[in-house]
PDB file of C-alpha atoms and ligand atoms in Angstrom:
ATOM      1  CA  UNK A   1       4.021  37.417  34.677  1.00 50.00           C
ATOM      2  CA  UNK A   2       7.018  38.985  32.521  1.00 62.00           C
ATOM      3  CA  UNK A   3       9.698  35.924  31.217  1.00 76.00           C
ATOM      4  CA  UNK A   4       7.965  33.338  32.107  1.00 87.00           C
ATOM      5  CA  UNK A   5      10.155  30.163  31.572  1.00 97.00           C
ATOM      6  CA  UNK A   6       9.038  28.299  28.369  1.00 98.00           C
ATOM      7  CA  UNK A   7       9.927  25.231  26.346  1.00 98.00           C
ATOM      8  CA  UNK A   8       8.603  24.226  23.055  1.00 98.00           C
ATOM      9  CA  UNK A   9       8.111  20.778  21.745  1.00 98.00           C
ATOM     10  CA  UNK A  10       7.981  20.447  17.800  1.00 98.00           C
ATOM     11  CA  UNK A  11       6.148  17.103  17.496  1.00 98.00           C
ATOM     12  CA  UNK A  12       6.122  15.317  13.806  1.00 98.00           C
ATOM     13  CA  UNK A  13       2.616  13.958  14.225  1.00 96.00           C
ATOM     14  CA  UNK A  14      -0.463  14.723  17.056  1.00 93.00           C
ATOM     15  CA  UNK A  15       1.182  11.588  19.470  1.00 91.00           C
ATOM     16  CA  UNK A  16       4.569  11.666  19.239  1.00 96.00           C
ATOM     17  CA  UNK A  17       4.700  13.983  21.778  1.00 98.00           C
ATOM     18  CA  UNK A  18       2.599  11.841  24.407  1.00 98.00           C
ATOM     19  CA  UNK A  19       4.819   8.544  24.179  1.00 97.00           C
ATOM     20  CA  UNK A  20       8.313  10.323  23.886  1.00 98.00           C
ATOM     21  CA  UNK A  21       8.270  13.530  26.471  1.00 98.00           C
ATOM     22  CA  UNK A  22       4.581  13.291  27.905  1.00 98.00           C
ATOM     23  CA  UNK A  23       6.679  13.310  31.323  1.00 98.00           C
ATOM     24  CA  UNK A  24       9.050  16.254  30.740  1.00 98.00           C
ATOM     25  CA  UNK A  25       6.323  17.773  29.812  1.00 98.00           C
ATOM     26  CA  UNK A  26       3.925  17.560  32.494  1.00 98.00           C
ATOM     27  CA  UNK A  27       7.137  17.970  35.127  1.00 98.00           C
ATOM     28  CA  UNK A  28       8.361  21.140  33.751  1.00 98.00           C
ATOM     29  CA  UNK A  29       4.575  22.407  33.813  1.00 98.00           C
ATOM     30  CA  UNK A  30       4.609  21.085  37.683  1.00 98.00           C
ATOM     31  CA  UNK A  31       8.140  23.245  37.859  1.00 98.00           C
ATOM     32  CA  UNK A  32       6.734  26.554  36.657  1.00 98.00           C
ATOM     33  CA  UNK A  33       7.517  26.259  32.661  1.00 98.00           C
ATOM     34  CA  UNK A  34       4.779  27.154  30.279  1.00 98.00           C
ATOM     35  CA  UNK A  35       5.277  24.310  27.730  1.00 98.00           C
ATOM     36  CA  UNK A  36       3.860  24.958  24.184  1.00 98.00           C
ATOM     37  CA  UNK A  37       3.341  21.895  21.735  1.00 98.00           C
ATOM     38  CA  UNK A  38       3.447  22.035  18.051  1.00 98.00           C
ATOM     39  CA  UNK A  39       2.287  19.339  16.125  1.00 98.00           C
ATOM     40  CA  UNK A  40       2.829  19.631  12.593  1.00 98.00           C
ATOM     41  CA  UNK A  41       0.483  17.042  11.482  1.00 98.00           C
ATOM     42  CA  UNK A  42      -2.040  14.569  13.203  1.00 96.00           C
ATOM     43  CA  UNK A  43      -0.733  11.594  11.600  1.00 94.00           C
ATOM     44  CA  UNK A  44      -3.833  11.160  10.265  1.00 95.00           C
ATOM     45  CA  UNK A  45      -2.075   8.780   7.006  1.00 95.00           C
ATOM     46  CA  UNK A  46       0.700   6.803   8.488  1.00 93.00           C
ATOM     47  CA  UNK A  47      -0.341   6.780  12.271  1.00 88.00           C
ATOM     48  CA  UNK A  48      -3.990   5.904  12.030  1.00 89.00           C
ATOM     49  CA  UNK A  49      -3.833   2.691  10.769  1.00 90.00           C
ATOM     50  CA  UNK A  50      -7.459   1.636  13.187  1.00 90.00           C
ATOM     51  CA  UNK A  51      -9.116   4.039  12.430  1.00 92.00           C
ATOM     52  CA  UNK A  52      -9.154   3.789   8.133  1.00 95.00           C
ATOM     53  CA  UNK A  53      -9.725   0.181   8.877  1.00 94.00           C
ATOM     54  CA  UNK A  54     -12.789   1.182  10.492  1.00 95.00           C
ATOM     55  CA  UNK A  55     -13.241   2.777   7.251  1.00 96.00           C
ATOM     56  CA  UNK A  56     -13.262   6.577   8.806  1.00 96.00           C
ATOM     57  CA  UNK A  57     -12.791   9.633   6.216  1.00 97.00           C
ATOM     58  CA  UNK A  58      -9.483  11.575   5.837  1.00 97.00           C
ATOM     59  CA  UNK A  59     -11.230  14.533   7.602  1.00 97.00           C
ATOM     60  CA  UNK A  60     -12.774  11.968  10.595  1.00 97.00           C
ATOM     61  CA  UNK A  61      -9.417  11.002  11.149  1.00 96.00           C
ATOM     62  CA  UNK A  62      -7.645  13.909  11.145  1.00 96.00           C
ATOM     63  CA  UNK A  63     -10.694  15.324  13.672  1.00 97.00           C
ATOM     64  CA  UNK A  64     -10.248  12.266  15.786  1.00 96.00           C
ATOM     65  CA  UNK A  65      -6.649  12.354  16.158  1.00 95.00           C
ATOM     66  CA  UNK A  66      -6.969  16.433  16.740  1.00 97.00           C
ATOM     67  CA  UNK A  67      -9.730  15.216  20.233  1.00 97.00           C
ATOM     68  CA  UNK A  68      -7.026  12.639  21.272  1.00 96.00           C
ATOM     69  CA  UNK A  69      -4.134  15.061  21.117  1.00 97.00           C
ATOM     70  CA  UNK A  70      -6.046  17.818  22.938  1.00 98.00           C
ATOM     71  CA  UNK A  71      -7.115  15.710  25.644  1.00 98.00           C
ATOM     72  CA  UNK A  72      -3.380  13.786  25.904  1.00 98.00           C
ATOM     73  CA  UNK A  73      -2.480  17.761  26.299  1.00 98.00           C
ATOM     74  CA  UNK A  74      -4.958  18.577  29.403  1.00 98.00           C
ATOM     75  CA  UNK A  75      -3.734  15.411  30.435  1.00 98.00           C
ATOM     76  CA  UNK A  76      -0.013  16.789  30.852  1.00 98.00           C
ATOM     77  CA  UNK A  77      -1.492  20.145  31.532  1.00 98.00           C
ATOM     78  CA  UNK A  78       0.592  21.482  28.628  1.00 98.00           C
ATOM     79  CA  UNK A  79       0.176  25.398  28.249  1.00 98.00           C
ATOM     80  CA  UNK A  80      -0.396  25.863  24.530  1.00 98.00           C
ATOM     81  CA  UNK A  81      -1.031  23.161  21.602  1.00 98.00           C
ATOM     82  CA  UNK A  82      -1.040  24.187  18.116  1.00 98.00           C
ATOM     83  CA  UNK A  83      -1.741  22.043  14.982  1.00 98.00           C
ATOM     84  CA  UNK A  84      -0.124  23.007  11.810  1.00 98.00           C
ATOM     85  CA  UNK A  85      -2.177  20.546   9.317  1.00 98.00           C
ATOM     86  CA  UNK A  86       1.251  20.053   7.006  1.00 98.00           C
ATOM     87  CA  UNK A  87       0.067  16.819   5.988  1.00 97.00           C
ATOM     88  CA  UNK A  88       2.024  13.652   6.883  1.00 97.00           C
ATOM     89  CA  UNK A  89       3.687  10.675   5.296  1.00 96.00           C
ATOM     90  CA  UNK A  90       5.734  12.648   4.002  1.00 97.00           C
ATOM     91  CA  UNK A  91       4.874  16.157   5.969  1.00 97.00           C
ATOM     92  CA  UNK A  92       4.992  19.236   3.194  1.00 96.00           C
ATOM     93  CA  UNK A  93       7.954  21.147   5.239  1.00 98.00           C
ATOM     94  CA  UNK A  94       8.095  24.041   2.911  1.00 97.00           C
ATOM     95  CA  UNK A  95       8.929  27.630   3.283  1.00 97.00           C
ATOM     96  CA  UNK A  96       5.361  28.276   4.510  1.00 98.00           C
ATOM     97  CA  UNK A  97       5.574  25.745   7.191  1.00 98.00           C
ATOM     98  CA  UNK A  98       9.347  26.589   7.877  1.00 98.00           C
ATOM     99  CA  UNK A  99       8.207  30.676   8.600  1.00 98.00           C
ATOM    100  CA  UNK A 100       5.227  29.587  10.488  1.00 98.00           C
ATOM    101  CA  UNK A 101       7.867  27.527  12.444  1.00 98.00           C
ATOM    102  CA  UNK A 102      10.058  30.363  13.375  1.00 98.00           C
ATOM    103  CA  UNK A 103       6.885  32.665  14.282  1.00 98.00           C
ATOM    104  CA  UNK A 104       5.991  30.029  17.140  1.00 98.00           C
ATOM    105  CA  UNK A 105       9.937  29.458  18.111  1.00 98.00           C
ATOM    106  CA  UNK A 106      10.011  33.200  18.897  1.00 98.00           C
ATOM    107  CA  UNK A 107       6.721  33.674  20.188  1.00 98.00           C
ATOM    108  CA  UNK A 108       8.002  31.222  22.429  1.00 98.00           C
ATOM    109  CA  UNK A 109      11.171  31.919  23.074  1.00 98.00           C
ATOM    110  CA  UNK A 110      12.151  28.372  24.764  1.00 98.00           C
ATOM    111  CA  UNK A 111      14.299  27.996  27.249  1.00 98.00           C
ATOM    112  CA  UNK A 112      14.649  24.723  25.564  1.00 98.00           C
ATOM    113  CA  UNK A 113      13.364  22.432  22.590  1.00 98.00           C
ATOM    114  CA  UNK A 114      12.453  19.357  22.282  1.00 98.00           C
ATOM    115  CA  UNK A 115      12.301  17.012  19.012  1.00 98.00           C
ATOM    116  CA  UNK A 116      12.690  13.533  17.392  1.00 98.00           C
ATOM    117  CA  UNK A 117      16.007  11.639  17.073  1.00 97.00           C
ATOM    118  CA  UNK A 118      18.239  12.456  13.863  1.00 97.00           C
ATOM    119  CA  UNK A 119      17.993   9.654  12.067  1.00 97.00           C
ATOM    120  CA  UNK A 120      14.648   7.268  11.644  1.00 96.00           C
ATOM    121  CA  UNK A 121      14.628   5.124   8.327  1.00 95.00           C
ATOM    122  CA  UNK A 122      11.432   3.380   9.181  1.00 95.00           C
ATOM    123  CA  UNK A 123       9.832   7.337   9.177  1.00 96.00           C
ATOM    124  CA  UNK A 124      11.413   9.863   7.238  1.00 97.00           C
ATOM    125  CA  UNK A 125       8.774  12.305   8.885  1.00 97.00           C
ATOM    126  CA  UNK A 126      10.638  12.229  11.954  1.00 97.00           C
ATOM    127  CA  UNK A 127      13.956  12.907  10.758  1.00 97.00           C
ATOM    128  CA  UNK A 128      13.444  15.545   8.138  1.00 98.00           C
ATOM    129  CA  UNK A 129      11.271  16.894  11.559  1.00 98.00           C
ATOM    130  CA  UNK A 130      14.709  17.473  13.179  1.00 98.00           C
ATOM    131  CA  UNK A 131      16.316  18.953  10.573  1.00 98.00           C
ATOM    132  CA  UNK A 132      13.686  21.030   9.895  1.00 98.00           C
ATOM    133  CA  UNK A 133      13.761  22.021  13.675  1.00 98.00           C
ATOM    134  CA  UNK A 134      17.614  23.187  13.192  1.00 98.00           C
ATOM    135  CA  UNK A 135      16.879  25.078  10.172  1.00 98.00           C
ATOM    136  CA  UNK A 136      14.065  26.900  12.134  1.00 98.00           C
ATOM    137  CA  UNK A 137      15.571  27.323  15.197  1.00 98.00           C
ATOM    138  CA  UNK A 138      18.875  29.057  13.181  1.00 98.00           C
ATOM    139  CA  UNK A 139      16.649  31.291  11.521  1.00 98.00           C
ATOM    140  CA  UNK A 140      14.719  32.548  14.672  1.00 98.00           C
ATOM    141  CA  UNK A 141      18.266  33.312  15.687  1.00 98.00           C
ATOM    142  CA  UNK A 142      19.003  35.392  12.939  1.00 98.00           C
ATOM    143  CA  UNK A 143      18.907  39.220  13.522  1.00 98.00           C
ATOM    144  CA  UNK A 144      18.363  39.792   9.639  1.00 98.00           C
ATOM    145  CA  UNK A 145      15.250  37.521   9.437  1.00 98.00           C
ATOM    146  CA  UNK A 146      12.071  39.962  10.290  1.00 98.00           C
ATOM    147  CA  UNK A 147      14.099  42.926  12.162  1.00 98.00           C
ATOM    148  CA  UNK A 148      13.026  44.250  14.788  1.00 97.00           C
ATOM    149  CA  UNK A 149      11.514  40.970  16.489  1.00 97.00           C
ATOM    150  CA  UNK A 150      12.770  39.525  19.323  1.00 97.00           C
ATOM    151  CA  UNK A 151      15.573  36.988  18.185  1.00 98.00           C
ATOM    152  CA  UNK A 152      16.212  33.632  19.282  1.00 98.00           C
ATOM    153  CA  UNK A 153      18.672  32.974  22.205  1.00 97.00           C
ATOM    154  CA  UNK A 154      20.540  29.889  22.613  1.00 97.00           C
ATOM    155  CA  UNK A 155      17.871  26.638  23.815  1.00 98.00           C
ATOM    156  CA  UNK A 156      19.264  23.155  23.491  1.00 98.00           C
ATOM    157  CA  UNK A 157      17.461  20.773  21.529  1.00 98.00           C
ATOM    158  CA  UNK A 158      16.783  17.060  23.314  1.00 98.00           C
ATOM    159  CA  UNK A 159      16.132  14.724  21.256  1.00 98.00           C
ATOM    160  CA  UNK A 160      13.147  12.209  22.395  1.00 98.00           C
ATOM    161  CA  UNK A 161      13.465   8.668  22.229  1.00 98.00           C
ATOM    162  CA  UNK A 162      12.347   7.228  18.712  1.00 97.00           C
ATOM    163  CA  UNK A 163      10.898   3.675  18.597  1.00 95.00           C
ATOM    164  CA  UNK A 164      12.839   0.775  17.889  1.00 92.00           C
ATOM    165  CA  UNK A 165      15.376   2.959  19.825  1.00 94.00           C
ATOM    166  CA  UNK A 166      18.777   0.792  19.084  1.00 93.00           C
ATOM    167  CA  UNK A 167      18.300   1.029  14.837  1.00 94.00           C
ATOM    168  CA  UNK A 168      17.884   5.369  15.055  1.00 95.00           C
ATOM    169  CA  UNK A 169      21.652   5.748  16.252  1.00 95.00           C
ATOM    170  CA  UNK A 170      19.866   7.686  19.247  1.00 97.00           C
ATOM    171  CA  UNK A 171      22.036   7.628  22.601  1.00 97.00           C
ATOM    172  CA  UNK A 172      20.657   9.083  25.678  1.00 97.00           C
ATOM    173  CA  UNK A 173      22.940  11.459  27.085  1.00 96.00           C
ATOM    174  CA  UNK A 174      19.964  12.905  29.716  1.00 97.00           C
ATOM    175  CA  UNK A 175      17.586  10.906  32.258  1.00 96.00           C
ATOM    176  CA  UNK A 176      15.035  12.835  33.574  1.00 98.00           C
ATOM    177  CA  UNK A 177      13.117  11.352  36.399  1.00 97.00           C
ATOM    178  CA  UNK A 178       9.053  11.627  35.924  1.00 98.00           C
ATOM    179  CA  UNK A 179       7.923   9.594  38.606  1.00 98.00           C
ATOM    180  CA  UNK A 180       6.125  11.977  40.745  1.00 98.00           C
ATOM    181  CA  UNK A 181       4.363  13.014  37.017  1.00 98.00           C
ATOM    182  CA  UNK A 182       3.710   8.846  35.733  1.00 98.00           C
ATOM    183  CA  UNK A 183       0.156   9.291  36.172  1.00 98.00           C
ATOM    184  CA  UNK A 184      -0.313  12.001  33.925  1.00 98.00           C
ATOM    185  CA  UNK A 185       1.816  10.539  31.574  1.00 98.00           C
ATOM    186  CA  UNK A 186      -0.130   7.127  31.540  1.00 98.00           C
ATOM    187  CA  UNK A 187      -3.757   9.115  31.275  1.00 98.00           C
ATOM    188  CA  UNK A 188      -2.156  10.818  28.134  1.00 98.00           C
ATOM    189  CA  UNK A 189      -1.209   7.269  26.829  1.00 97.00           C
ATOM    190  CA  UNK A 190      -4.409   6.302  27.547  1.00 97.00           C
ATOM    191  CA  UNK A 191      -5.816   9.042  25.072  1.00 96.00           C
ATOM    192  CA  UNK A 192      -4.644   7.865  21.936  1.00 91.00           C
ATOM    193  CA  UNK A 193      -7.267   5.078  21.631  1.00 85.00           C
ATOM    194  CA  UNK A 194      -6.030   4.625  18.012  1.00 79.00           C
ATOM    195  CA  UNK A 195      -2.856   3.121  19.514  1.00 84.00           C
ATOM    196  CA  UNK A 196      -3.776   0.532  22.091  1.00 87.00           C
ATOM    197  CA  UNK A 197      -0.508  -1.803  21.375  1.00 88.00           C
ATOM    198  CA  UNK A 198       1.443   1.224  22.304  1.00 93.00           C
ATOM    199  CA  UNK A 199       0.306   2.230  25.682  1.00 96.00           C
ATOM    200  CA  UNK A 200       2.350  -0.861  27.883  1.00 96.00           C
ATOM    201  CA  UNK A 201       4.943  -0.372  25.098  1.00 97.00           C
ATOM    202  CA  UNK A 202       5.968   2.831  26.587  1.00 97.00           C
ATOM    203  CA  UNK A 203       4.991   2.260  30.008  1.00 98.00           C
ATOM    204  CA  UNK A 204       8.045  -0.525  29.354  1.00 98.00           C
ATOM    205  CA  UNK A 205      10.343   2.149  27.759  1.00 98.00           C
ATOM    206  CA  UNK A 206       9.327   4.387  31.472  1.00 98.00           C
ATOM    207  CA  UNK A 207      10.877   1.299  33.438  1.00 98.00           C
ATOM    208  CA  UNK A 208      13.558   0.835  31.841  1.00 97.00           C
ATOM    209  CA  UNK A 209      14.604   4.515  31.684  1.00 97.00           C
ATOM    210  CA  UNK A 210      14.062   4.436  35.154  1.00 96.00           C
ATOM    211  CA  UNK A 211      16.602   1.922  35.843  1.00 93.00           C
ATOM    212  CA  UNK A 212      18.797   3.959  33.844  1.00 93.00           C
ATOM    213  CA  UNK A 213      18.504   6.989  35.847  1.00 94.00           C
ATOM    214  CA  UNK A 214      18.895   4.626  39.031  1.00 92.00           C
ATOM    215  CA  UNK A 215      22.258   3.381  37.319  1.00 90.00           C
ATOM    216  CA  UNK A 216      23.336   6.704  37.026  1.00 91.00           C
ATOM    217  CA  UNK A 217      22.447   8.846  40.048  1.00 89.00           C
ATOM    218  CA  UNK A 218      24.691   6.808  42.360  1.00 84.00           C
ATOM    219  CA  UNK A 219      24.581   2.933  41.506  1.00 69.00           C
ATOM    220  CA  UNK A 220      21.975   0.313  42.224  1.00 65.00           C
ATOM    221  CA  UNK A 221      22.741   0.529  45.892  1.00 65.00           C
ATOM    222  CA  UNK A 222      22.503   4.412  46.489  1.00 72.00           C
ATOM    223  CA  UNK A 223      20.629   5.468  43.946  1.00 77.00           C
ATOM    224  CA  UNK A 224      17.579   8.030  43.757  1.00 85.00           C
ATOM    225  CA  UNK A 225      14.715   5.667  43.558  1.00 88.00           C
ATOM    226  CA  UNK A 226      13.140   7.047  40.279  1.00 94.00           C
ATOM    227  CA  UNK A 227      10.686   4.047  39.392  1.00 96.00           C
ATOM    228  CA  UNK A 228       9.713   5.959  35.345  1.00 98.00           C
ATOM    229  CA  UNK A 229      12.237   8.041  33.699  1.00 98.00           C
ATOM    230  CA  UNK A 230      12.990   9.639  29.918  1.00 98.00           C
ATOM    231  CA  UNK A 231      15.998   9.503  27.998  1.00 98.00           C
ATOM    232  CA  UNK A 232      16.900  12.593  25.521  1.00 98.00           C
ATOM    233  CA  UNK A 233      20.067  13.471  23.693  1.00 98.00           C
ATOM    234  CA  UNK A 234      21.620  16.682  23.972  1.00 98.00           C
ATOM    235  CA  UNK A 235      22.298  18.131  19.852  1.00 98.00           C
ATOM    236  CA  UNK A 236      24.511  21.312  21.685  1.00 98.00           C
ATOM    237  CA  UNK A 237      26.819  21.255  24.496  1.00 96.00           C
ATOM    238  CA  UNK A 238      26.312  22.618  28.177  1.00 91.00           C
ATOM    239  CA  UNK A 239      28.322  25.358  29.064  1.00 92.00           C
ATOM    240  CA  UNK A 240      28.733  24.961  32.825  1.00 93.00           C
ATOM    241  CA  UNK A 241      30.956  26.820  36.045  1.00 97.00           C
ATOM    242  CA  UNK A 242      31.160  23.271  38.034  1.00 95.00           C
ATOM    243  CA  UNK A 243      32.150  19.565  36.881  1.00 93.00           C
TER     244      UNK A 243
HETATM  245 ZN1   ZN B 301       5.337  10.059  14.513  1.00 73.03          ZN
END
């Protein structure tokens, strides 16, 4: 199939991407998209914490966290996942990682992108994650940077929603509905054994989300009856014909 319609999520650590857009995902693969994950790290220092009390290794967490992401993926049916191994708390975001970056971004070529929130005091990784992700996505747009590849168009970049959602100055400006995908999106909680207190945590965040896209699509009377939904944040405005 020529131009197939793509979207790339740029995940700080191997489960960010299950508890934040695990739905998008898995919907957009249901709608066609081929969805590629990169995770830059597997979290194996700062989002492990069971596992090096069960006294595991560096490298048997790090291969542990790899299985969990890789089945959370097969979960959502996501097309592609690729781990980068930059190391975490803090992630080494060099100019190694940052070209390796823009290779995927164009192999890609997303129709859209999808990273953390902006700001995230309790974990720098995240942050410096989305600026990285700008600085990437601007060079992969750049017809000076490797000419002759194919350059970068123009793919928003949603912001997933952080934990402890009210101190990262994130505001939803997006609900997606992911009902008719919730049960892939609960299996791929329900890989990341490491993170047990997590998986009714975001099964919460679902509800509520849903209520929001209720609120939204026509009041609590008339609304669509979405029952789990995620919230992004749009960094770049839509261009559109209609209001
Ligand atoms: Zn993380």
């Amino acid at each position: 199939m020529s131009n197939p319609k793509t979207a790339l999520v740029i995940s700080a650590h191997a489960a960010d991407f299950v508890w934040r857009c695990g739905g998008a995902i898995a919907l957009h693969q249901k709608l066609g998209y081929e969805v590629t994950v990169a995770c830059l790290s597997f979290g194996e220092r700062g989002e492990s914490a069971r596992l090096w009390k069960e006294g595991k290794s560096l490298d048997e967490v790090k291969a542990i966290r790899r299985k969990e992401s890789e089945n959370a993926a097969v979960a959502l049916d996501v097309h592609d996942i690729q781990f980068l191994d930059l190391g975490d708390y803090p992630l080494d975001l060099g100019e190694e990682a940052q070209a390796r970056v823009v290779d995927i971004i164009r192999a890609v070529q997303p129709r859209f992108m999808l990273s953390h929130s902006q700001y995230d005091p309790y974990n720098t990784d995240h942050m410096r994650t989305t600026e990285f992700v700008l600085t990437c996505r601007m060079i992969a747009q750049a017809w000076g940077h490797n000419p002759g590849e194919k350059v970068l168009g123009a793919p928003q970049l949603y912001l997933f929603e952080p934990h402890q959602t009210e101190q990262m100055g994130w505001k939803p400006d997006t609900f997606l509905d992911i009902t008719e995908v919730w049960d892939k999106k609960r299996a791929a909680i329900e890989c990341m054994e490491g993170q047990h207190h997590l998986w009714d945590f975001y099964t919460n965040v679902a509800e509520n989300r849903g209520n929001h896209f209720r609120r939204n699509s026509g009041g609590q009377a008339g609304g669509r009856a979405a029952k789990y939904a995620e919230g992004f944040q749009s960094v770049f405005p839509r261009t559109v014909d209609e209001l």
